[in-house]
Coordinates of C-alpha atoms and ligand atoms in Angstrom, one line a residue:
M1 CA 6.5 -28.7 -10.2
S2 CA 10.2 -27.8 -10.6
T3 CA 11.2 -25.2 -13.4
E4 CA 14.8 -26.3 -13.4
E5 CA 15.1 -29.9 -13.6
Q6 CA 17.7 -31.2 -15.9
G7 CA 20.2 -30.4 -18.7
S8 CA 21.9 -27.2 -19.8
Q9 CA 22.1 -25.6 -23.3
K10 CA 24.6 -23.2 -24.6
S11 CA 23.2 -19.8 -25.0
G12 CA 22.5 -18.2 -28.1
A13 CA 19.4 -20.2 -29.3
P14 CA 16.0 -19.4 -28.3
A15 CA 15.1 -20.6 -24.9
D16 CA 12.4 -22.9 -26.0
R17 CA 14.5 -24.4 -28.8
S18 CA 16.3 -27.8 -28.0
S19 CA 19.2 -27.3 -30.4
S20 CA 22.6 -26.3 -29.0
V21 CA 24.4 -23.3 -30.4
G22 CA 27.5 -21.7 -29.6
S23 CA 27.9 -19.4 -26.6
D24 CA 28.4 -15.7 -27.2
T25 CA 29.9 -14.5 -24.3
A26 CA 30.7 -11.3 -25.8
E27 CA 27.1 -10.5 -25.3
A28 CA 27.6 -10.4 -21.4
S29 CA 30.0 -7.6 -21.5
K30 CA 27.5 -5.5 -23.3
V31 CA 24.8 -5.3 -20.7
A32 CA 25.5 -1.8 -19.4
P33 CA 26.1 -1.5 -15.4
A34 CA 23.3 0.0 -13.4
K35 CA 25.3 3.3 -12.5
G36 CA 23.7 6.0 -10.4
K37 CA 20.1 6.8 -9.6
L38 CA 17.0 5.1 -11.3
G39 CA 14.1 7.4 -11.4
V40 CA 10.7 5.5 -11.2
M41 CA 7.7 7.5 -12.7
V42 CA 4.5 5.9 -11.1
V43 CA 1.1 6.8 -12.9
G44 CA -1.6 6.5 -10.4
L45 CA -0.3 6.7 -6.7
G46 CA -3.1 4.3 -5.3
A47 CA -3.2 1.1 -3.5
V48 CA -0.4 -0.9 -5.3
A49 CA 1.8 2.1 -6.2
T50 CA 2.1 3.1 -2.5
T51 CA 2.5 -0.4 -1.2
M52 CA 5.3 -0.6 -3.5
I53 CA 7.0 2.5 -2.5
A54 CA 6.4 2.0 1.1
G55 CA 7.8 -1.6 0.8
V56 CA 10.9 -0.4 -1.0
E57 CA 11.5 2.0 1.9
A58 CA 10.7 -0.4 4.6
V59 CA 13.2 -3.0 3.0
R60 CA 15.9 -0.2 2.6
R61 CA 15.6 0.5 6.2
G62 CA 15.8 -3.0 7.2
L63 CA 12.2 -3.2 8.5
A64 CA 10.9 -5.8 6.4
K65 CA 12.2 -8.5 3.7
P66 CA 11.0 -8.2 0.0
I67 CA 9.0 -11.2 0.0
G68 CA 7.4 -12.0 -3.5
S69 CA 10.2 -10.1 -5.4
L70 CA 11.8 -12.7 -7.7
T71 CA 14.7 -9.7 -8.3
Q72 CA 15.4 -9.4 -4.6
M73 CA 15.1 -13.0 -3.4
G74 CA 15.2 -15.4 -6.3
T75 CA 18.3 -17.5 -7.3
I76 CA 19.1 -18.6 -10.6
R77 CA 20.7 -22.2 -11.6
L78 CA 23.8 -21.8 -13.6
G79 CA 25.3 -25.3 -15.1
K80 CA 24.5 -28.8 -14.3
R81 CA 22.4 -29.5 -11.1
T82 CA 25.7 -31.4 -9.7
D83 CA 27.7 -27.9 -10.0
N84 CA 25.8 -26.3 -7.2
K85 CA 25.9 -22.9 -8.5
S86 CA 22.7 -20.8 -8.0
P87 CA 23.4 -17.3 -7.2
L88 CA 21.0 -14.7 -6.3
I89 CA 19.5 -13.1 -9.6
K90 CA 20.6 -9.6 -8.5
D91 CA 24.0 -11.0 -8.1
F92 CA 23.9 -12.4 -11.6
V93 CA 22.5 -9.7 -13.8
P94 CA 23.2 -5.9 -13.0
L95 CA 20.0 -4.8 -11.6
A96 CA 19.6 -1.1 -9.9
G97 CA 19.9 -1.5 -6.3
L98 CA 16.8 -0.6 -4.0
D99 CA 19.1 2.3 -2.5
D100 CA 19.3 3.9 -5.9
L101 CA 15.5 4.0 -6.5
V102 CA 14.1 7.5 -6.7
F103 CA 10.3 7.7 -6.7
T104 CA 7.9 10.2 -8.2
G105 CA 4.5 10.1 -9.9
W106 CA 1.2 11.4 -10.9
D107 CA -2.3 11.2 -9.5
I108 CA -5.6 12.7 -9.9
F109 CA -5.8 13.6 -6.4
E110 CA -3.5 15.7 -4.3
D111 CA -2.8 13.2 -1.6
N112 CA 1.0 12.6 -1.0
V113 CA 2.2 9.0 -0.9
Y114 CA 1.7 8.7 2.9
E115 CA -2.0 10.1 3.0
S116 CA -2.6 7.9 -0.1
A117 CA -1.2 4.8 1.6
A118 CA -3.2 5.5 4.7
H119 CA -6.5 5.7 2.6
A120 CA -5.8 2.6 0.7
A121 CA -5.1 0.8 4.3
V122 CA -3.0 -1.9 2.8
L123 CA -0.2 -1.4 5.3
D124 CA -0.8 -1.2 9.2
K125 CA -0.7 2.2 10.8
E126 CA 2.5 1.4 12.8
T127 CA 4.5 0.5 9.6
L128 CA 3.3 3.7 7.8
A129 CA 4.1 5.9 10.8
K130 CA 7.9 4.6 10.8
L131 CA 7.9 5.6 7.0
K132 CA 6.0 8.9 7.2
P133 CA 8.7 11.3 7.0
Y134 CA 9.9 9.9 3.8
L135 CA 6.5 9.0 2.2
E136 CA 5.1 12.5 2.7
T137 CA 7.8 14.0 0.6
I138 CA 6.4 12.2 -2.6
K139 CA 3.8 14.3 -4.0
P140 CA 2.0 13.7 -7.0
L141 CA 2.4 16.0 -10.1
P142 CA -1.0 16.9 -11.7
A143 CA -2.3 14.1 -13.9
V144 CA -3.7 13.6 -17.4
F145 CA -7.3 12.4 -16.6
D146 CA -10.8 12.2 -18.6
Q147 CA -13.6 10.8 -16.8
Y148 CA -15.0 9.6 -20.0
Y149 CA -12.3 6.7 -19.7
V150 CA -12.8 6.0 -15.9
K151 CA -16.4 6.7 -15.0
R152 CA -16.3 6.1 -11.3
L153 CA -13.7 8.8 -10.5
H154 CA -13.8 12.6 -10.2
G155 CA -10.1 13.9 -10.5
T156 CA -9.6 17.2 -9.3
H157 CA -5.5 17.4 -9.6
V158 CA -5.5 17.3 -13.3
K159 CA -3.7 19.2 -16.2
K160 CA -5.5 21.5 -18.6
G161 CA -4.3 21.5 -22.2
K162 CA -5.8 22.7 -25.5
N163 CA -5.7 19.1 -26.8
K164 CA -4.2 15.6 -26.3
R165 CA -0.9 16.7 -27.9
D166 CA -0.6 19.5 -25.6
L167 CA -1.2 17.3 -22.6
A168 CA 1.5 14.8 -24.0
D169 CA 4.1 17.8 -24.2
Q170 CA 3.4 18.6 -20.5
L171 CA 4.1 15.0 -19.5
I172 CA 7.2 15.2 -21.6
A173 CA 8.2 18.4 -19.6
D174 CA 7.5 16.4 -16.4
I175 CA 9.8 13.7 -17.5
R176 CA 12.6 16.0 -18.7
N177 CA 12.6 17.7 -15.4
F178 CA 12.9 14.5 -13.4
K179 CA 15.5 13.3 -15.7
K180 CA 17.8 16.1 -14.5
T181 CA 17.7 14.5 -11.0
V182 CA 18.4 10.8 -11.9
D183 CA 20.6 9.0 -14.3
R184 CA 18.0 6.8 -15.8
V185 CA 14.1 6.8 -15.9
V186 CA 11.4 3.9 -16.0
M187 CA 7.6 4.5 -16.1
I188 CA 5.1 2.2 -14.8
W189 CA 1.2 2.4 -15.2
T190 CA -0.6 1.6 -11.8
G191 CA -3.5 3.8 -12.3
S192 CA -7.0 2.8 -12.6
T193 CA -8.8 0.4 -15.2
E194 CA -10.0 2.5 -18.1
I195 CA -13.1 1.6 -20.2
F196 CA -12.7 -1.3 -22.9
L197 CA -11.1 0.1 -26.1
E198 CA -10.0 -1.7 -29.2
P199 CA -7.4 -0.4 -31.7
T200 CA -8.7 1.7 -34.4
A201 CA -7.1 3.6 -37.4
V202 CA -5.4 6.0 -35.1
H203 CA -3.4 3.1 -33.5
Q204 CA -1.8 1.8 -36.6
S205 CA 1.2 4.1 -36.9
I206 CA 3.1 6.8 -35.1
D207 CA 2.1 9.2 -37.6
A208 CA -1.6 8.4 -37.3
F209 CA -1.4 8.5 -33.5
E210 CA 0.3 12.0 -33.4
K211 CA -2.3 13.1 -35.9
G212 CA -4.8 11.8 -33.5
L213 CA -3.2 13.5 -30.5
E214 CA -3.7 17.0 -32.2
T215 CA -7.4 16.1 -33.1
D216 CA -8.2 14.8 -29.7
D217 CA -9.2 11.1 -31.0
I218 CA -11.6 9.4 -28.8
G219 CA -9.6 6.2 -29.0
I220 CA -6.7 7.9 -27.2
A221 CA -7.1 7.3 -23.5
P222 CA -4.9 9.1 -20.9
S223 CA -2.9 5.7 -20.2
Q224 CA -1.8 5.9 -23.9
I225 CA -0.7 9.5 -23.6
Y226 CA 1.5 8.7 -20.7
A227 CA 2.9 5.8 -22.6
Y228 CA 3.3 7.9 -25.8
A229 CA 5.2 10.6 -23.6
A230 CA 7.6 7.9 -21.9
L231 CA 8.4 6.1 -25.2
S232 CA 9.1 9.5 -27.1
E233 CA 11.6 10.2 -24.4
G234 CA 13.2 6.7 -24.7
V235 CA 11.9 5.7 -21.2
P236 CA 10.7 2.0 -20.6
F237 CA 6.9 1.6 -19.9
A238 CA 5.2 -1.2 -18.1
N239 CA 1.2 -1.4 -18.2
G240 CA 0.1 -2.9 -14.7
A241 CA -3.7 -2.4 -15.8
P242 CA -5.5 -4.3 -18.4
N243 CA -5.8 -1.2 -20.4
L244 CA -5.0 -1.1 -24.1
T245 CA -2.4 1.4 -23.7
V246 CA 1.0 0.2 -25.4
D247 CA -0.7 -2.9 -26.9
T248 CA -1.0 -1.0 -30.4
P249 CA 1.1 -0.9 -33.5
A250 CA 1.8 2.7 -33.1
L251 CA 3.2 2.7 -29.6
I252 CA 4.9 -0.9 -30.3
E253 CA 6.7 1.0 -33.3
L254 CA 7.7 3.9 -31.1
S255 CA 9.1 1.6 -28.3
K256 CA 11.2 0.0 -31.0
R257 CA 12.4 3.2 -32.6
N258 CA 13.4 4.9 -29.3
A259 CA 14.8 1.8 -27.5
A260 CA 12.2 2.1 -24.8
P261 CA 11.2 -1.6 -23.9
I262 CA 7.4 -2.3 -23.2
C263 CA 5.5 -4.8 -21.4
G264 CA 1.9 -5.5 -20.2
K265 CA -0.8 -6.0 -19.3
D266 CA -2.4 -6.5 -16.0
F267 CA -0.2 -7.6 -12.9
K268 CA -1.1 -11.4 -12.4
T269 CA -1.8 -11.5 -8.7
G270 CA -4.7 -13.4 -7.3
Q271 CA -7.1 -15.4 -9.3
T272 CA -5.3 -15.7 -12.5
F273 CA -1.9 -16.7 -10.9
M274 CA -3.9 -19.6 -9.4
K275 CA -5.5 -20.5 -12.8
T276 CA -2.1 -20.2 -14.6
V277 CA -0.6 -22.9 -12.0
L278 CA -3.7 -25.0 -12.0
A279 CA -4.8 -25.3 -15.7
P280 CA -1.3 -26.2 -17.0
A281 CA -1.4 -29.3 -14.4
F282 CA -4.8 -30.4 -15.6
K283 CA -3.7 -30.3 -19.3
A284 CA -0.3 -31.9 -18.5
R285 CA -2.4 -34.9 -17.1
M286 CA -4.7 -34.9 -20.0
L287 CA -7.7 -34.3 -17.6
G288 CA -10.8 -32.6 -19.0
V289 CA -12.4 -29.3 -17.9
S290 CA -16.2 -28.7 -18.3
G291 CA -16.6 -25.6 -16.2
W292 CA -14.7 -23.0 -14.3
F293 CA -16.6 -20.4 -12.2
S294 CA -14.7 -17.6 -10.7
T295 CA -15.8 -14.9 -8.5
N296 CA -14.4 -12.3 -6.2
I297 CA -15.2 -9.8 -3.4
L298 CA -13.0 -6.7 -3.1
G299 CA -13.7 -3.5 -1.7
N300 CA -10.7 -1.1 -2.4
R301 CA -11.0 1.8 -5.1
D302 CA -9.9 -0.7 -7.6
G303 CA -12.9 -2.6 -7.0
E304 CA -15.1 0.6 -7.3
V305 CA -13.7 1.4 -10.5
L306 CA -14.3 -2.1 -11.8
D307 CA -17.8 -2.0 -10.6
D308 CA -18.6 0.1 -13.6
P309 CA -19.5 -2.3 -16.5
Q310 CA -17.2 -0.7 -19.2
S311 CA -14.1 -0.9 -16.8
F312 CA -15.1 -4.5 -15.9
K313 CA -15.3 -5.6 -19.5
T314 CA -11.6 -4.5 -19.8
K315 CA -10.7 -6.3 -16.8
E316 CA -12.9 -9.4 -17.8
E317 CA -11.2 -9.6 -21.1
S318 CA -7.8 -9.6 -19.6
K319 CA -8.7 -12.4 -17.2
L320 CA -10.7 -14.7 -19.6
G321 CA -7.8 -15.3 -22.0
S322 CA -5.5 -17.4 -19.8
L323 CA -7.5 -20.7 -19.8
E324 CA -8.3 -20.6 -23.7
Y325 CA -4.7 -20.4 -24.5
I326 CA -3.5 -23.0 -21.9
F327 CA -6.0 -25.5 -22.7
Q328 CA -5.9 -25.0 -26.4
P329 CA -9.5 -26.5 -27.3
D330 CA -8.6 -26.8 -31.0
L331 CA -5.6 -29.3 -30.3
Y332 CA -7.8 -31.2 -27.3
P333 CA -11.6 -30.9 -28.2
D334 CA -12.5 -33.9 -26.1
L335 CA -11.0 -32.2 -23.2
Y336 CA -11.9 -28.5 -23.3
K337 CA -14.1 -27.7 -26.3
N338 CA -17.2 -27.3 -24.2
L339 CA -15.5 -25.5 -21.3
Y340 CA -17.7 -22.8 -19.6
H341 CA -15.8 -20.1 -18.3
K342 CA -17.4 -17.4 -16.1
I343 CA -15.7 -14.4 -14.0
R344 CA -17.5 -12.2 -11.6
I345 CA -16.0 -9.3 -9.6
N346 CA -18.1 -7.8 -7.0
Y347 CA -17.3 -4.6 -5.3
Y348 CA -18.0 -5.1 -1.6
P349 CA -16.5 -2.2 0.4
P350 CA -16.1 -4.0 4.0
R351 CA -13.3 -6.2 2.5
G352 CA -11.1 -3.3 1.5
D353 CA -8.0 -4.5 -0.3
D354 CA -8.4 -7.9 1.3
K355 CA -9.8 -9.6 -1.9
E356 CA -11.5 -12.9 -1.4
A357 CA -11.7 -15.2 -4.5
W358 CA -13.5 -18.4 -5.1
D359 CA -12.9 -20.9 -8.0
N360 CA -15.4 -23.8 -8.7
I361 CA -13.7 -26.1 -11.1
D362 CA -15.6 -29.0 -12.9
I363 CA -13.2 -31.4 -14.1
F364 CA -13.4 -35.0 -15.6
G365 CA -11.1 -37.9 -15.8
W366 CA -10.9 -41.5 -17.0
L367 CA -13.9 -42.5 -18.9
G368 CA -15.3 -39.0 -18.3
Y369 CA -16.0 -39.2 -14.7
P370 CA -16.6 -35.8 -13.2
M371 CA -14.9 -34.4 -10.2
Q372 CA -14.7 -30.9 -8.8
I373 CA -11.9 -28.6 -7.1
K374 CA -12.8 -25.5 -4.9
V375 CA -10.3 -23.0 -4.5
N376 CA -10.7 -20.1 -1.9
F377 CA -7.9 -17.5 -1.8
Q378 CA -8.1 -14.9 0.6
C379 CA -5.4 -12.9 -0.4
R380 CA -4.2 -9.2 -0.3
D381 CA -4.3 -7.7 -3.6
S382 CA -1.8 -5.1 -3.3
I383 CA 0.6 -7.2 -1.1
L384 CA 0.7 -9.5 -4.1
A385 CA 1.1 -6.6 -6.7
A386 CA 3.7 -4.5 -5.3
P387 CA 6.7 -7.0 -5.6
I388 CA 5.6 -7.4 -9.2
A389 CA 5.6 -3.9 -9.9
L390 CA 9.0 -3.6 -8.6
D391 CA 10.5 -6.4 -10.5
L392 CA 8.9 -5.1 -13.7
V393 CA 10.6 -1.8 -13.2
L394 CA 13.9 -3.3 -12.3
F395 CA 13.8 -5.5 -15.3
L396 CA 12.7 -3.1 -17.8
D397 CA 15.5 -0.9 -16.7
L398 CA 17.7 -3.9 -17.3
A399 CA 16.2 -4.5 -20.9
K400 CA 17.0 -0.8 -21.5
R401 CA 20.8 -1.5 -20.6
T402 CA 20.8 -4.8 -22.9
P403 CA 21.5 -4.0 -26.6
E404 CA 19.9 -7.3 -27.5
L405 CA 16.7 -6.5 -25.9
R406 CA 16.2 -2.6 -26.0
S407 CA 15.0 -2.2 -29.3
R408 CA 12.8 -5.2 -29.5
G409 CA 9.8 -3.4 -28.1
I410 CA 7.6 -6.0 -26.2
Q411 CA 9.5 -8.0 -23.7
E412 CA 7.7 -11.1 -23.8
W413 CA 10.2 -12.7 -21.2
L414 CA 8.3 -10.7 -18.5
S415 CA 5.0 -12.4 -19.3
F416 CA 5.5 -14.2 -16.0
Y417 CA 4.2 -11.2 -14.2
L418 CA 1.2 -10.4 -16.4
K419 CA -2.5 -11.6 -16.8
S420 CA -2.8 -10.7 -20.3
P421 CA 0.9 -10.8 -21.7
Q422 CA 1.5 -8.7 -24.8
T423 CA 3.2 -10.7 -27.6
A424 CA 4.4 -10.0 -31.3
A425 CA 1.4 -9.9 -33.9
G426 CA 0.2 -13.3 -34.8
L427 CA 2.0 -15.1 -31.8
Y428 CA -0.2 -16.7 -29.1
P429 CA 0.8 -15.6 -25.5
E430 CA 2.3 -18.2 -23.0
H431 CA 0.2 -18.2 -19.8
D432 CA 1.6 -21.3 -18.0
L433 CA 3.6 -19.8 -15.0
F434 CA 6.3 -22.5 -15.4
I435 CA 6.7 -21.8 -18.9
Q436 CA 6.9 -18.2 -18.2
S437 CA 9.4 -18.7 -15.3
M438 CA 11.7 -20.7 -17.7
K439 CA 11.6 -18.2 -20.4
L440 CA 12.4 -15.4 -17.8
K441 CA 15.3 -17.1 -16.3
N442 CA 16.8 -18.3 -19.8
T443 CA 16.6 -15.0 -20.9
L444 CA 18.7 -13.7 -18.1
R445 CA 21.2 -16.5 -18.8
H446 CA 21.3 -15.7 -22.5
I447 CA 22.0 -12.0 -22.0
M448 CA 24.8 -13.0 -19.5
G449 CA 26.2 -15.5 -22.0
A450 CA 25.6 -18.3 -19.6
D451 CA 24.4 -21.8 -20.8
L452 CA 20.4 -22.3 -21.1
I453 CA 18.8 -24.8 -19.1
T454 CA 16.7 -27.4 -21.4
H455 CA 16.0 -29.9 -18.7
L456 CA 17.1 -33.0 -21.1
G457 CA 19.6 -34.1 -18.4
L458 CA 20.8 -37.2 -20.3
E459 CA 24.5 -36.2 -19.2
Y460 CA 23.6 -37.3 -15.7
Y461 CA 23.2 -40.9 -16.8
D462 CA 26.4 -41.3 -19.1
Ligands
LIG5 N1 -4.3 -4.5 -6.7 C1 -3.9 -5.7 -7.5 O1 -3.5 -6.4 -6.9 C2 -3.9 -5.7 -9.0 C3 -4.0 -6.5 -9.7 C4 -3.8 -6.4 -10.9 C5 -4.0 -5.3 -11.8 N2 -4.1 -4.1 -11.0 C6 -4.5 -3.1 -11.5 O2 -3.7 -2.0 -11.2 C7 -4.4 -0.9 -11.2 C8 -4.0 -0.1 -9.8 O3 -4.6 -0.9 -8.8 P1 -5.0 -0.3 -7.4 O4 -5.5 -1.3 -6.6 O5 -3.6 0.5 -6.9 O6 -6.0 0.8 -7.6 P2 -6.4 2.3 -7.0 O7 -7.6 2.8 -7.4 O8 -5.8 2.0 -5.4 O9 -5.2 3.3 -7.4 C9 -5.2 3.7 -8.9 C10 -4.9 5.0 -8.8 O10 -4.8 5.6 -10.3 C11 -5.2 7.2 -10.2 N3 -5.5 7.3 -11.5 C12 -6.5 7.0 -12.2 N4 -6.4 7.6 -13.5 C13 -5.4 8.3 -13.5 C14 -4.7 9.0 -14.4 N5 -5.1 9.1 -15.6 N6 -3.5 9.5 -14.1 C15 -2.8 9.5 -12.9 N7 -3.4 8.7 -12.0 C16 -4.8 8.1 -12.2 C17 -6.3 6.9 -9.0 O11 -6.6 8.2 -8.7 C18 -5.8 6.1 -8.0 O12 -5.2 6.8 -7.0 C19 -5.6 -0.9 -11.5 O13 -5.9 -0.8 -12.9 C20 -6.0 -2.4 -11.2 O14 -6.8 -3.1 -12.0 C21 -4.2 -4.2 -9.4

């Protein structure tokens, strides 16, 4: 399916509207350049984080290509199809270069990034050996952690504080120290999946949240303390896990107030990536779906954490939403009202990070005749997640430098990367990968004052 078929539209109008509004080229000059070093503060230096950091270093040294990264390899069409103008995204928008990235982070274990990457066993020993001198220089800061929120982990490298406010202040001190060594900072959560939490009174305003930090409110999980620290310091924050984290009125308000863009939740990597490709195709053709059974085996630490029912519940909620929103059963009751959707994640140590996912999809066509589709995805979880984490870091930094984006809070245009995209209150999320891709690229065109692509294309037939 092509995402950039036909037509173009002047920038200035929302990407999914078809009316043409005058181009505002003055906007382009307002995106500040990516000068100096970009500091990346990574929460949780496990499989995804170490694969991202090692990968960036491998690319910097010319040892490998940044496959899977839209910011590094993607192009963006400008103007008509006949114009033949498709620059690289990184040449079109001012992104931080990989040479300017400086990594630091926190973990509940003392392992440096080399040791942690070796433990995760995603990258082979030869590759890691070449990168070892660099990777072992990145040592985690002590983490904010509480086993109540991640049952399967026993952290040893953790901060002590008299309450959650004190812990937030310690994280703020870490951020300020790091800021002295770089020009800009972005934070990304690649830590474990926490237990399922829903917003409560403490999440309704910044005031309530700050009081909750003082009183150690149980609704405030460690990921929220990191996010609070980042946003208080005007630092953009990406949530790569399904945790509640920044998906609350309090932290959205803080994000807007301090011009610190946010996005979440949960990297869209294996099975959900496939779902958000296949489901839009069935719907586009008005094919019905009566059942969708998804199961996975994986044996990494993430799998071990998800073996706990309370962490699994957080992941399950994140994975379940996509089909419901894509199929819109209220609009198409004959096709999707009785869909049975089931998701299983099984911890199976022999597989390590090499997750295997199976989907059985029961569909029906003309006159209700049934058919089946089987998908067997033998993926490498962190190989898929690492470029997503990198792109989110680079795009959040871009958003921070873009006056039109930085005080909007949630960056919905980054839904493309996320399993359970955050949206404004009352707005349903777009899960269709191709709508998400168009939204992302049109946002880039828009902030640079280029024409949007509408796919109308009548002008080719004048
Ligand atoms: N691997 C993927 O493809 C993928 C896809 C989507 C989402 N995710 C999510 O990304 C997250 C990371 O996945 P992973 O495979 O790297 O897991 P991992 O277990 O290898 O890494 C997580 C790391 O976070 C650390 N950690 C936990 N709580 C912490 C805290 N409070 N502060 C600092 N560090 C903390 C752990 O010690 C561990 O090193 C998980 O939440 C996972 O569900 C992963």
